[in-house]
PDB file of C-alpha atoms and ligand atoms in Angstrom:
ATOM      1  CA  UNK W   1      -8.469 -13.299 -11.632  1.00  0.00           C
ATOM      2  CA  UNK W   2     -11.274 -12.487 -14.087  1.00  0.00           C
ATOM      3  CA  UNK W   3     -14.273 -10.063 -13.089  1.00  0.00           C
ATOM      4  CA  UNK W   4     -12.382  -7.673 -11.099  1.00  0.00           C
ATOM      5  CA  UNK W   5     -15.071  -5.279 -13.644  1.00  0.00           C
ATOM      6  CA  UNK W   6     -17.463  -6.283 -11.694  1.00  0.00           C
ATOM      7  CA  UNK W   7     -16.013  -4.038  -8.720  1.00  0.00           C
ATOM      8  CA  UNK W   8     -16.811  -0.003 -10.938  1.00  0.00           C
ATOM      9  CA  UNK W   9     -13.507   1.653  -9.648  1.00  0.00           C
ATOM     10  CA  UNK W  10     -11.214  -1.338  -9.241  1.00  0.00           C
ATOM     11  CA  UNK W  11      -8.989  -0.951 -11.984  1.00  0.00           C
ATOM     12  CA  UNK W  12      -5.413  -3.092 -12.860  1.00  0.00           C
ATOM     13  CA  UNK W  13      -2.858  -2.629 -14.150  1.00  0.00           C
ATOM     14  CA  UNK W  14      -0.775  -5.679 -14.834  1.00  0.00           C
ATOM     15  CA  UNK W  15       2.736  -4.954 -15.429  1.00  0.00           C
ATOM     16  CA  UNK W  16       2.310  -1.182 -15.710  1.00  0.00           C
ATOM     17  CA  UNK W  17       6.506  -1.002 -14.711  1.00  0.00           C
ATOM     18  CA  UNK W  18       8.559  -3.081 -16.859  1.00  0.00           C
ATOM     19  CA  UNK W  19      11.821  -5.022 -14.952  1.00  0.00           C
ATOM     20  CA  UNK W  20      13.936  -1.187 -15.854  1.00  0.00           C
ATOM     21  CA  UNK W  21      11.540   1.170 -14.621  1.00  0.00           C
ATOM     22  CA  UNK W  22      10.810  -1.513 -10.862  1.00  0.00           C
ATOM     23  CA  UNK W  23      15.009  -1.485 -10.121  1.00  0.00           C
ATOM     24  CA  UNK W  24      14.775   2.221 -10.323  1.00  0.00           C
ATOM     25  CA  UNK W  25      12.013   2.551  -8.143  1.00  0.00           C
ATOM     26  CA  UNK W  26      13.253   0.026  -5.491  1.00  0.00           C
ATOM     27  CA  UNK W  27      16.411   2.149  -5.355  1.00  0.00           C
ATOM     28  CA  UNK W  28      14.601   4.421  -4.204  1.00  0.00           C
ATOM     29  CA  UNK W  29      12.544   2.507  -1.821  1.00  0.00           C
ATOM     30  CA  UNK W  30      16.225   1.854   0.161  1.00  0.00           C
ATOM     31  CA  UNK W  31      17.017   5.190   0.443  1.00  0.00           C
ATOM     32  CA  UNK W  32      13.384   6.522   1.709  1.00  0.00           C
ATOM     33  CA  UNK W  33      13.928   2.966   4.035  1.00  0.00           C
ATOM     34  CA  UNK W  34      17.311   4.789   5.057  1.00  0.00           C
ATOM     35  CA  UNK W  35      16.586   8.288   5.697  1.00  0.00           C
ATOM     36  CA  UNK W  36      13.216   6.233   7.537  1.00  0.00           C
ATOM     37  CA  UNK W  37      13.556   2.982   8.786  1.00  0.00           C
ATOM     38  CA  UNK W  38      11.345   0.167   8.387  1.00  0.00           C
ATOM     39  CA  UNK W  39      10.053  -0.631  11.951  1.00  0.00           C
ATOM     40  CA  UNK W  40       7.235  -3.088  13.339  1.00  0.00           C
ATOM     41  CA  UNK W  41       3.538  -0.870  13.855  1.00  0.00           C
ATOM     42  CA  UNK W  42       1.305  -2.253  16.033  1.00  0.00           C
ATOM     43  CA  UNK W  43      -2.392  -3.051  16.686  1.00  0.00           C
ATOM     44  CA  UNK W  44      -4.563  -0.372  18.586  1.00  0.00           C
ATOM     45  CA  UNK W  45      -5.451  -1.529  21.996  1.00  0.00           C
ATOM     46  CA  UNK W  46      -4.055  -4.750  21.877  1.00  0.00           C
ATOM     47  CA  UNK W  47      -0.296  -3.927  21.091  1.00  0.00           C
ATOM     48  CA  UNK W  48      -0.153  -6.662  18.637  1.00  0.00           C
ATOM     49  CA  UNK W  49       2.417  -6.061  16.109  1.00  0.00           C
ATOM     50  CA  UNK W  50       1.237  -6.892  12.623  1.00  0.00           C
ATOM     51  CA  UNK W  51       3.578  -9.586  10.364  1.00  0.00           C
ATOM     52  CA  UNK W  52       4.627  -6.342   7.882  1.00  0.00           C
ATOM     53  CA  UNK W  53       7.248  -3.648   8.126  1.00  0.00           C
ATOM     54  CA  UNK W  54       6.269  -0.212   7.625  1.00  0.00           C
ATOM     55  CA  UNK W  55       7.242   3.082   6.726  1.00  0.00           C
ATOM     56  CA  UNK W  56       6.735   5.868   4.606  1.00  0.00           C
ATOM     57  CA  UNK W  57       7.146   9.130   2.216  1.00  0.00           C
ATOM     58  CA  UNK W  58       5.300  12.107   1.537  1.00  0.00           C
ATOM     59  CA  UNK W  59       4.038  14.916   3.862  1.00  0.00           C
ATOM     60  CA  UNK W  60       2.059  12.553   5.698  1.00  0.00           C
ATOM     61  CA  UNK W  61       2.478   8.979   6.798  1.00  0.00           C
ATOM     62  CA  UNK W  62      -0.005   6.618   8.441  1.00  0.00           C
ATOM     63  CA  UNK W  63       0.933   4.867  11.098  1.00  0.00           C
ATOM     64  CA  UNK W  64      -0.436   3.083  14.089  1.00  0.00           C
ATOM     65  CA  UNK W  65       0.378   2.155  17.831  1.00  0.00           C
ATOM     66  CA  UNK W  66      -1.294   1.049  20.860  1.00  0.00           C
ATOM     67  CA  UNK W  67      -2.324   4.402  21.822  1.00  0.00           C
ATOM     68  CA  UNK W  68      -2.741   6.961  19.400  1.00  0.00           C
ATOM     69  CA  UNK W  69      -4.760   3.903  16.668  1.00  0.00           C
ATOM     70  CA  UNK W  70      -4.722   4.316  13.309  1.00  0.00           C
ATOM     71  CA  UNK W  71      -3.555   8.016  11.498  1.00  0.00           C
ATOM     72  CA  UNK W  72      -1.809   9.536   9.381  1.00  0.00           C
ATOM     73  CA  UNK W  73       1.581  11.990  11.163  1.00  0.00           C
ATOM     74  CA  UNK W  74       4.115  14.293   9.074  1.00  0.00           C
ATOM     75  CA  UNK W  75       6.735  12.981  11.254  1.00  0.00           C
ATOM     76  CA  UNK W  76       8.851   9.411  11.344  1.00  0.00           C
ATOM     77  CA  UNK W  77       6.856   7.525  15.130  1.00  0.00           C
ATOM     78  CA  UNK W  78      10.389   6.504  15.208  1.00  0.00           C
ATOM     79  CA  UNK W  79      13.159   8.959  14.675  1.00  0.00           C
ATOM     80  CA  UNK W  80      10.768  12.547  14.864  1.00  0.00           C
ATOM     81  CA  UNK W  81      11.782  13.188  11.398  1.00  0.00           C
ATOM     82  CA  UNK W  82      10.121  14.259   9.159  1.00  0.00           C
ATOM     83  CA  UNK W  83       9.517  11.870   6.424  1.00  0.00           C
ATOM     84  CA  UNK W  84      11.010  11.847   3.069  1.00  0.00           C
ATOM     85  CA  UNK W  85       9.405  13.032  -0.273  1.00  0.00           C
ATOM     86  CA  UNK W  86       7.559  10.888  -2.140  1.00  0.00           C
ATOM     87  CA  UNK W  87       9.873   9.500  -5.731  1.00  0.00           C
ATOM     88  CA  UNK W  88       9.168  11.783  -9.184  1.00  0.00           C
ATOM     89  CA  UNK W  89       8.570   8.373 -10.301  1.00  0.00           C
ATOM     90  CA  UNK W  90       5.436   8.305  -7.587  1.00  0.00           C
ATOM     91  CA  UNK W  91       4.440  11.191  -8.330  1.00  0.00           C
ATOM     92  CA  UNK W  92       3.509  10.594 -12.678  1.00  0.00           C
ATOM     93  CA  UNK W  93       2.318   7.537 -11.709  1.00  0.00           C
ATOM     94  CA  UNK W  94      -0.031   9.086  -9.253  1.00  0.00           C
ATOM     95  CA  UNK W  95      -1.084  11.753 -12.544  1.00  0.00           C
ATOM     96  CA  UNK W  96      -1.254   9.091 -14.975  1.00  0.00           C
ATOM     97  CA  UNK W  97      -3.546   7.246 -13.006  1.00  0.00           C
ATOM     98  CA  UNK W  98      -5.459   8.598 -10.191  1.00  0.00           C
ATOM     99  CA  UNK W  99      -7.951  11.051 -12.488  1.00  0.00           C
ATOM    100  CA  UNK W 100      -8.083  13.387  -8.996  1.00  0.00           C
ATOM    101  CA  UNK W 101      -6.145  17.070  -9.845  1.00  0.00           C
ATOM    102  CA  UNK W 102      -4.608  16.549  -6.645  1.00  0.00           C
ATOM    103  CA  UNK W 103      -1.190  15.078  -5.693  1.00  0.00           C
ATOM    104  CA  UNK W 104      -0.910  12.759  -2.890  1.00  0.00           C
ATOM    105  CA  UNK W 105      -0.152  13.177   0.680  1.00  0.00           C
ATOM    106  CA  UNK W 106       0.780   9.952   1.611  1.00  0.00           C
ATOM    107  CA  UNK W 107       2.894   7.306   0.113  1.00  0.00           C
ATOM    108  CA  UNK W 108       3.733   3.977   2.986  1.00  0.00           C
ATOM    109  CA  UNK W 109       5.786   1.431   2.142  1.00  0.00           C
ATOM    110  CA  UNK W 110       4.930  -2.204   3.240  1.00  0.00           C
ATOM    111  CA  UNK W 111       7.505  -4.318   3.476  1.00  0.00           C
ATOM    112  CA  UNK W 112       6.607  -8.699   3.239  1.00  0.00           C
ATOM    113  CA  UNK W 113       8.486 -11.093   4.511  1.00  0.00           C
ATOM    114  CA  UNK W 114       7.839 -14.569   2.808  1.00  0.00           C
ATOM    115  CA  UNK W 115       5.432 -15.462   5.813  1.00  0.00           C
ATOM    116  CA  UNK W 116       4.095 -12.264   6.450  1.00  0.00           C
ATOM    117  CA  UNK W 117      -0.134 -11.586   5.508  1.00  0.00           C
ATOM    118  CA  UNK W 118      -2.483  -8.136   5.647  1.00  0.00           C
ATOM    119  CA  UNK W 119      -5.496  -9.104   7.357  1.00  0.00           C
ATOM    120  CA  UNK W 120      -9.228  -7.927   5.580  1.00  0.00           C
ATOM    121  CA  UNK W 121      -9.359  -3.891   6.293  1.00  0.00           C
ATOM    122  CA  UNK W 122     -10.352  -0.740   4.061  1.00  0.00           C
ATOM    123  CA  UNK W 123      -8.287   2.350   4.361  1.00  0.00           C
ATOM    124  CA  UNK W 124     -10.882   4.559   5.413  1.00  0.00           C
ATOM    125  CA  UNK W 125      -8.263   7.054   7.561  1.00  0.00           C
ATOM    126  CA  UNK W 126      -8.081   9.369   4.736  1.00  0.00           C
ATOM    127  CA  UNK W 127     -10.746  12.561   5.226  1.00  0.00           C
ATOM    128  CA  UNK W 128     -10.973  12.907   1.513  1.00  0.00           C
ATOM    129  CA  UNK W 129     -12.654   9.929  -0.603  1.00  0.00           C
ATOM    130  CA  UNK W 130     -12.532  10.929  -3.448  1.00  0.00           C
ATOM    131  CA  UNK W 131      -9.446   9.944  -3.826  1.00  0.00           C
ATOM    132  CA  UNK W 132      -8.221   7.261  -5.177  1.00  0.00           C
ATOM    133  CA  UNK W 133      -6.187   4.811  -3.500  1.00  0.00           C
ATOM    134  CA  UNK W 134      -2.611   3.881  -5.631  1.00  0.00           C
ATOM    135  CA  UNK W 135      -1.221   0.744  -4.939  1.00  0.00           C
ATOM    136  CA  UNK W 136       2.093  -0.470  -6.733  1.00  0.00           C
ATOM    137  CA  UNK W 137       3.678  -4.330  -5.967  1.00  0.00           C
ATOM    138  CA  UNK W 138       7.675  -5.118  -5.834  1.00  0.00           C
ATOM    139  CA  UNK W 139       9.647  -8.149  -5.625  1.00  0.00           C
ATOM    140  CA  UNK W 140       7.716 -11.322  -4.691  1.00  0.00           C
ATOM    141  CA  UNK W 141       3.976 -12.351  -6.135  1.00  0.00           C
ATOM    142  CA  UNK W 142       1.365 -12.494  -2.921  1.00  0.00           C
ATOM    143  CA  UNK W 143      -2.483 -13.191  -2.928  1.00  0.00           C
ATOM    144  CA  UNK W 144      -4.253 -10.122  -2.858  1.00  0.00           C
ATOM    145  CA  UNK W 145      -7.972 -10.245  -1.621  1.00  0.00           C
ATOM    146  CA  UNK W 146     -11.131  -7.783  -2.731  1.00  0.00           C
ATOM    147  CA  UNK W 147     -14.583  -7.485  -1.495  1.00  0.00           C
ATOM    148  CA  UNK W 148     -16.980  -5.315  -1.051  1.00  0.00           C
ATOM    149  CA  UNK W 149     -17.435  -2.763   0.994  1.00  0.00           C
ATOM    150  CA  UNK W 150     -19.733  -5.303   3.966  1.00  0.00           C
ATOM    151  CA  UNK W 151     -17.178  -6.968   5.794  1.00  0.00           C
ATOM    152  CA  UNK W 152     -18.720 -10.008   4.378  1.00  0.00           C
ATOM    153  CA  UNK W 153     -19.326  -9.614   1.050  1.00  0.00           C
ATOM    154  CA  UNK W 154     -17.813 -12.039  -1.574  1.00  0.00           C
ATOM    155  CA  UNK W 155     -14.540 -12.123  -1.963  1.00  0.00           C
ATOM    156  CA  UNK W 156     -12.284 -11.875  -4.872  1.00  0.00           C
ATOM    157  CA  UNK W 157      -8.434 -13.188  -4.921  1.00  0.00           C
ATOM    158  CA  UNK W 158      -6.122 -12.121  -7.547  1.00  0.00           C
ATOM    159  CA  UNK W 159      -2.168 -12.654  -7.238  1.00  0.00           C
ATOM    160  CA  UNK W 160      -0.639  -9.361  -7.592  1.00  0.00           C
ATOM    161  CA  UNK W 161       2.326  -9.533  -9.175  1.00  0.00           C
ATOM    162  CA  UNK W 162       5.869  -7.509  -9.579  1.00  0.00           C
ATOM    163  CA  UNK W 163       5.174  -3.530 -11.273  1.00  0.00           C
ATOM    164  CA  UNK W 164       1.515  -4.635 -10.900  1.00  0.00           C
ATOM    165  CA  UNK W 165      -0.710  -1.239  -9.827  1.00  0.00           C
ATOM    166  CA  UNK W 166      -3.680  -1.036  -9.020  1.00  0.00           C
ATOM    167  CA  UNK W 167      -6.347   1.564  -8.176  1.00  0.00           C
ATOM    168  CA  UNK W 168      -8.838   1.286  -5.409  1.00  0.00           C
ATOM    169  CA  UNK W 169     -11.433   4.270  -7.019  1.00  0.00           C
ATOM    170  CA  UNK W 170     -15.030   4.814  -7.393  1.00  0.00           C
ATOM    171  CA  UNK W 171     -17.930   2.345  -5.842  1.00  0.00           C
ATOM    172  CA  UNK W 172     -14.043  -0.158  -5.355  1.00  0.00           C
ATOM    173  CA  UNK W 173     -12.874   3.049  -2.399  1.00  0.00           C
ATOM    174  CA  UNK W 174     -13.969   1.038   0.877  1.00  0.00           C
ATOM    175  CA  UNK W 175     -13.782  -2.516  -0.539  1.00  0.00           C
ATOM    176  CA  UNK W 176     -12.491  -4.716   2.040  1.00  0.00           C
ATOM    177  CA  UNK W 177      -8.615  -5.541   0.673  1.00  0.00           C
ATOM    178  CA  UNK W 178      -6.237  -7.990   2.499  1.00  0.00           C
ATOM    179  CA  UNK W 179      -3.330  -9.939   1.390  1.00  0.00           C
ATOM    180  CA  UNK W 180      -3.196 -13.509   2.351  1.00  0.00           C
ATOM    181  CA  UNK W 181      -0.260 -15.341   1.447  1.00  0.00           C
ATOM    182  CA  UNK W 182       3.141 -13.974  -0.063  1.00  0.00           C
ATOM    183  CA  UNK W 183       4.871 -16.612  -3.193  1.00  0.00           C
ATOM    184  CA  UNK W 184       7.935 -16.867  -1.984  1.00  0.00           C
ATOM    185  CA  UNK W 185      11.180 -17.041  -4.891  1.00  0.00           C
ATOM    186  CA  UNK W 186       8.720 -15.606  -7.256  1.00  0.00           C
ATOM    187  CA  UNK W 187      10.298 -12.450  -8.204  1.00  0.00           C
ATOM    188  CA  UNK W 188      14.681 -11.877  -8.580  1.00  0.00           C
ATOM    189  CA  UNK W 189      13.902  -8.045  -8.007  1.00  0.00           C
ATOM    190  CA  UNK W 190      14.804  -8.255  -4.618  1.00  0.00           C
ATOM    191  CA  UNK W 191      18.489  -9.521  -3.376  1.00  0.00           C
ATOM    192  CA  UNK W 192      16.810 -11.091  -0.108  1.00  0.00           C
ATOM    193  CA  UNK W 193      13.383 -11.658  -1.624  1.00  0.00           C
ATOM    194  CA  UNK W 194      10.055 -10.536  -0.922  1.00  0.00           C
ATOM    195  CA  UNK W 195       7.823  -7.976  -0.686  1.00  0.00           C
ATOM    196  CA  UNK W 196       7.314  -4.374  -1.180  1.00  0.00           C
ATOM    197  CA  UNK W 197       3.645  -2.128  -1.412  1.00  0.00           C
ATOM    198  CA  UNK W 198       3.702   1.566  -1.582  1.00  0.00           C
ATOM    199  CA  UNK W 199       0.388   2.981  -1.317  1.00  0.00           C
ATOM    200  CA  UNK W 200       0.087   6.522  -2.935  1.00  0.00           C
ATOM    201  CA  UNK W 201      -3.407   8.488  -1.001  1.00  0.00           C
ATOM    202  CA  UNK W 202      -4.456  11.565  -0.540  1.00  0.00           C
ATOM    203  CA  UNK W 203      -5.437  12.625   2.813  1.00  0.00           C
ATOM    204  CA  UNK W 204      -7.151  15.814   3.274  1.00  0.00           C
ATOM    205  CA  UNK W 205      -9.750  17.460   0.649  1.00  0.00           C
TER     206      UNK W 205
HETATM  207  O1  AKG A   1       0.227  -5.002   0.220  1.00  0.00           O
HETATM  208  C1  AKG A   1      -0.663  -4.953  -0.521  1.00  0.00           C
HETATM  209  O2  AKG A   1      -0.626  -5.236  -1.448  1.00  0.00           O
HETATM  210  C2  AKG A   1      -2.622  -3.845   0.093  1.00  0.00           C
HETATM  211  C3  AKG A   1      -1.576  -2.576   1.172  1.00  0.00           C
HETATM  212  C4  AKG A   1      -2.858  -2.394   2.288  1.00  0.00           C
HETATM  213  O3  AKG A   1      -3.743  -2.682   2.078  1.00  0.00           O
HETATM  214  C5  AKG A   1      -2.840  -1.184   3.236  1.00  0.00           C
HETATM  215  O4  AKG A   1      -1.203  -0.906   3.513  1.00  0.00           O
HETATM  216  O5  AKG A   1      -3.023  -1.423   3.482  1.00  0.00           O
HETATM  217 MN1   MN A   2      -5.669  -0.890   1.749  1.00  0.00          MN
END
């Protein structure tokens, strides 16, 4: 995308992680998913399943279900066990790019298969909105869309590749954003294809 400078606080760091670092991260996320299995989240009220599969690591994890709505909790909703810790490489990433003194409390792991997407939304379930959201892409490319703080504000699209990092901070912290599509077969990182997205979040001030 050109012109991403137009949203103050939004940063796009293409290729932040090289191939070796991406492979190491995938190994760490596989270990997270072994302890805290991916599950299919459902939307509040409607109970409609999302197309991504999710898990978390960190003291807190972002969850959604029909009755409880969007929230953070310290347990995996299916196993009832605490989430595994955030890998050290991701803690370092936060220290490098967040510009925020306190560490992240949650890392949401989204897995997209070839047909998954994520509708335009704001990340606003955190009580600390001073901290940015730091996002890592691994595997197949996606079409990421980001707009303004009003749902109907104009949006820009950006093709995110494996190893890219995006920071939603400052005025972009509450920008609407989403993933319109995955481009299957655009990465060899994940043996069976698909895309992993990791978002690091600070929840409490
Ligand atoms: O997959 C992405 O790049 C975005 C994910 C996202 O916005 C979220 O999990 O809140
Ligand atoms: Mn989001």
